Amino acid sequence: MNSSHAKEALYLAANPQPHPSFDQFVATISALRAPDGCPWDQAQTHASIAKNMLEEAYEAVDAIEQNDIAHLREELGDVLLQVVLQSQIASDAGEFNIDDVAADVNAKMVRRHPHVFGEASAEHASDVLDLWDQVKLAEGATAQEPSGLLEGVPSSFPALMQAQKISRKAASAGFEWECLSDVWEKVDEEIAELKEAYEYAPKTAKGKVDVDAPLPEALKAAGVTPKKAVEDVEMEFGDVLFSLVNVARKMGIDSESALRQCCMKFRARWAAMEAACVAQGKRIEDLSPAEQNRLWDAIKESGEAR
């Protein structure tokens, strides 16, 4: 950031602008929770509405991915509702209030952006992420009650997001590959282990691992149970995915976003295939696999569903 932009940012931070609509909203939620307010709002606890936070966040993400700006405005309001309502519940219990929440996150943002509010420098977004991780690591080292490095990654996160955050935190502590080619070697190693585990696992005639399928003689001799053999395949598959997440991280790609985009692309192409079948008076399930593949390739080449 150049000096003029830095000065402007510092000025704005030191001279915050009023937000009357936000203040009014906070007052509205307080009124709903008051003794003469809404019975439903009064009855809520942190736990009772916890899932609402996830639902509203996912709906906001969906609006972003659909580039639906009007809907995004509404969904961000719903996310804000969850933040303010949770804060009001805490305030009523004497735990903290919305001002505490805002003060804490503001202090964190200033602290974790030393390239704006301090003497550090960062030219690229990846540099900022590195600085962020370094500051977080330092915060953990100076905490009165230091916690494990990975305890800040919620286990409720989607698995790919969780994997990327876990590996990023581990890398910030120095547990990292030297270069991308080393990670690719790890991927190859994990794929080989997956194939080996699958080869010896009990499988149905269609190739699906199944604890009720016959166990290969080699595993019988080794005393491996069907359940353990199937679990090994699942674990090795997870290792492959985790390794690929590290490839994404090394490339500067968010694996969760990448897979979500892939799913959206698949859905769009599938919808186009269904529409093409309807136009011909057919159902897609009536096509042979070869016909489905040809239609898929045609939709893909046309570029109508990206």
Short mmCIF file of C-alpha atoms in Angstrom, two decimals, residues 72-238:
data_model
loop_
_atom_site.label_atom_id
_atom_site.label_comp_id
_atom_site.label_asym_id
_atom_site.label_seq_id
_atom_site.Cartn_x
_atom_site.Cartn_y
_atom_site.Cartn_z
CA LEU A 72 -26.94 -10.88 -1.25
CA ARG A 73 -27.99 -7.65 0.44
CA GLU A 74 -30.89 -9.47 2.07
CA GLU A 75 -28.80 -12.49 3.09
CA LEU A 76 -26.07 -10.34 4.62
CA GLY A 77 -28.79 -8.75 6.71
CA ASP A 78 -29.81 -12.20 7.91
CA VAL A 79 -26.19 -12.99 8.82
CA LEU A 80 -25.98 -9.69 10.70
CA LEU A 81 -29.19 -10.59 12.52
CA GLN A 82 -27.50 -13.71 13.87
CA VAL A 83 -24.48 -11.73 15.07
CA VAL A 84 -26.55 -9.05 16.77
CA LEU A 85 -29.04 -11.50 18.29
CA GLN A 86 -26.27 -13.72 19.68
CA SER A 87 -24.60 -10.61 21.10
CA GLN A 88 -27.87 -9.46 22.70
CA ILE A 89 -28.34 -12.90 24.28
CA ALA A 90 -24.83 -12.56 25.71
CA SER A 91 -25.53 -9.02 26.90
CA ASP A 92 -28.69 -10.13 28.71
CA ALA A 93 -26.63 -12.81 30.46
CA GLY A 94 -23.90 -10.33 31.43
CA GLU A 95 -21.32 -12.05 29.19
CA PHE A 96 -20.50 -9.40 26.55
CA ASN A 97 -22.31 -7.07 24.14
CA ILE A 98 -22.16 -6.03 20.50
CA ASP A 99 -19.70 -3.24 21.30
CA ASP A 100 -17.32 -5.80 22.81
CA VAL A 101 -17.63 -7.93 19.70
CA ALA A 102 -16.90 -4.97 17.41
CA ALA A 103 -14.00 -3.74 19.58
CA ASP A 104 -12.40 -7.19 19.67
CA VAL A 105 -12.61 -7.82 15.94
CA ASN A 106 -11.44 -4.28 15.17
CA ALA A 107 -8.37 -4.73 17.37
CA LYS A 108 -7.71 -8.08 15.68
CA MET A 109 -7.92 -6.59 12.18
CA VAL A 110 -5.53 -3.77 13.09
CA ARG A 111 -3.13 -6.21 14.75
CA ARG A 112 -3.19 -8.65 11.85
CA HIS A 113 -2.64 -5.98 9.18
CA PRO A 114 0.78 -4.65 10.14
CA HIS A 115 1.35 -3.76 6.49
CA VAL A 116 -1.40 -1.13 6.82
CA PHE A 117 -1.23 -0.09 10.47
CA GLY A 118 2.42 -0.94 11.15
CA GLU A 119 5.80 -1.18 9.50
CA ALA A 120 5.46 -4.51 7.69
CA SER A 121 5.11 -4.72 3.92
CA ALA A 122 2.98 -6.92 1.67
CA GLU A 123 2.76 -6.57 -2.10
CA HIS A 124 0.46 -9.48 -2.89
CA ALA A 125 -2.57 -11.16 -1.36
CA SER A 126 -0.47 -14.25 -0.60
CA ASP A 127 1.96 -12.04 1.37
CA VAL A 128 -0.96 -10.81 3.45
CA LEU A 129 -2.00 -14.37 4.27
CA ASP A 130 1.53 -15.17 5.38
CA LEU A 131 1.57 -12.11 7.64
CA TRP A 132 -1.83 -13.04 9.03
CA ASP A 133 -0.62 -16.53 9.94
CA GLN A 134 2.56 -15.15 11.53
CA VAL A 135 0.60 -12.74 13.72
CA LYS A 136 -1.85 -15.48 14.73
CA LEU A 137 1.04 -17.76 15.63
CA ALA A 138 2.59 -15.01 17.76
CA GLU A 139 -0.75 -14.40 19.46
CA GLY A 140 -0.97 -18.05 20.41
CA ALA A 141 2.58 -18.02 21.79
CA THR A 142 1.87 -15.04 24.07
CA ALA A 143 -1.58 -16.15 25.25
CA GLN A 144 -1.90 -16.70 29.00
CA GLU A 145 -3.45 -20.09 28.37
CA PRO A 146 -1.96 -21.25 25.05
CA SER A 147 -4.11 -23.71 23.15
CA GLY A 148 -3.18 -26.26 20.55
CA LEU A 149 -2.41 -24.82 17.13
CA LEU A 150 -5.35 -26.55 15.47
CA GLU A 151 -7.96 -25.96 18.17
CA GLY A 152 -9.08 -22.79 16.40
CA VAL A 153 -10.28 -24.78 13.37
CA PRO A 154 -13.90 -25.83 14.06
CA SER A 155 -14.56 -29.50 13.41
CA SER A 156 -17.99 -28.43 12.09
CA PHE A 157 -16.36 -26.86 9.00
CA PRO A 158 -16.89 -28.61 5.65
CA ALA A 159 -14.13 -31.21 5.33
CA LEU A 160 -12.23 -29.52 2.48
CA MET A 161 -12.29 -26.14 4.23
CA GLN A 162 -11.18 -27.79 7.46
CA ALA A 163 -8.34 -29.61 5.71
CA GLN A 164 -7.05 -26.44 4.06
CA LYS A 165 -7.13 -24.45 7.29
CA ILE A 166 -5.44 -27.26 9.22
CA SER A 167 -2.65 -27.60 6.67
CA ARG A 168 -2.22 -23.83 6.46
CA LYS A 169 -1.84 -23.56 10.23
CA ALA A 170 0.65 -26.43 10.29
CA ALA A 171 2.62 -24.75 7.49
CA SER A 172 2.73 -21.49 9.47
CA ALA A 173 4.53 -23.42 12.22
CA GLY A 174 7.11 -24.72 9.75
CA PHE A 175 5.53 -28.11 8.98
CA GLU A 176 5.68 -27.60 5.24
CA TRP A 177 7.01 -29.05 1.99
CA GLU A 178 9.85 -27.20 0.28
CA CYS A 179 8.12 -26.96 -3.08
CA LEU A 180 5.02 -28.00 -4.99
CA SER A 181 6.75 -30.97 -6.64
CA ASP A 182 7.28 -32.47 -3.18
CA VAL A 183 3.54 -32.28 -2.55
CA TRP A 184 2.82 -33.99 -5.87
CA GLU A 185 5.15 -36.80 -4.79
CA LYS A 186 3.08 -37.13 -1.63
CA VAL A 187 -0.10 -37.30 -3.72
CA ASP A 188 1.41 -40.12 -5.82
CA GLU A 189 2.44 -41.94 -2.65
CA GLU A 190 -1.04 -41.67 -1.15
CA ILE A 191 -2.71 -42.81 -4.39
CA ALA A 192 -0.48 -45.89 -4.44
CA GLU A 193 -1.45 -46.69 -0.84
CA LEU A 194 -5.13 -46.24 -1.69
CA LYS A 195 -4.89 -48.61 -4.63
CA GLU A 196 -3.12 -51.20 -2.49
CA ALA A 197 -5.71 -50.95 0.29
CA TYR A 198 -8.53 -51.22 -2.23
CA GLU A 199 -6.96 -54.21 -3.96
CA TYR A 200 -7.04 -56.30 -0.80
CA ALA A 201 -10.36 -55.04 0.61
CA PRO A 202 -13.58 -57.06 0.40
CA LYS A 203 -15.60 -55.87 -2.62
CA THR A 204 -18.94 -56.54 -4.25
CA ALA A 205 -19.22 -57.69 -7.88
CA LYS A 206 -19.58 -54.01 -8.83
CA GLY A 207 -16.32 -53.10 -7.11
CA LYS A 208 -17.71 -51.37 -4.02
CA VAL A 209 -15.95 -52.07 -0.73
CA ASP A 210 -18.32 -53.91 1.56
CA VAL A 211 -17.80 -55.56 4.93
CA ASP A 212 -20.19 -58.35 3.89
CA ALA A 213 -18.24 -59.21 0.74
CA PRO A 214 -15.75 -62.12 0.78
CA LEU A 215 -12.42 -61.23 2.38
CA PRO A 216 -9.32 -61.98 0.26
CA GLU A 217 -7.22 -64.86 1.54
CA ALA A 218 -4.20 -62.60 2.10
CA LEU A 219 -6.11 -60.49 4.59
CA LYS A 220 -7.59 -63.56 6.27
CA ALA A 221 -4.08 -64.87 6.84
CA ALA A 222 -3.03 -61.52 8.28
CA GLY A 223 -5.95 -61.53 10.68
CA VAL A 224 -7.49 -58.36 9.22
CA THR A 225 -11.24 -58.04 9.71
CA PRO A 226 -13.55 -56.91 6.87
CA LYS A 227 -14.47 -53.81 8.87
CA LYS A 228 -10.80 -52.84 9.30
CA ALA A 229 -10.07 -53.46 5.61
CA VAL A 230 -12.94 -51.20 4.51
CA GLU A 231 -11.94 -48.53 7.01
CA ASP A 232 -8.38 -48.62 5.64
CA VAL A 233 -9.66 -47.85 2.13
CA GLU A 234 -11.69 -44.93 3.43
CA MET A 235 -8.74 -43.61 5.42
CA GLU A 236 -6.38 -43.88 2.44
CA PHE A 237 -8.90 -42.07 0.24
CA GLY A 238 -9.01 -39.31 2.84
#
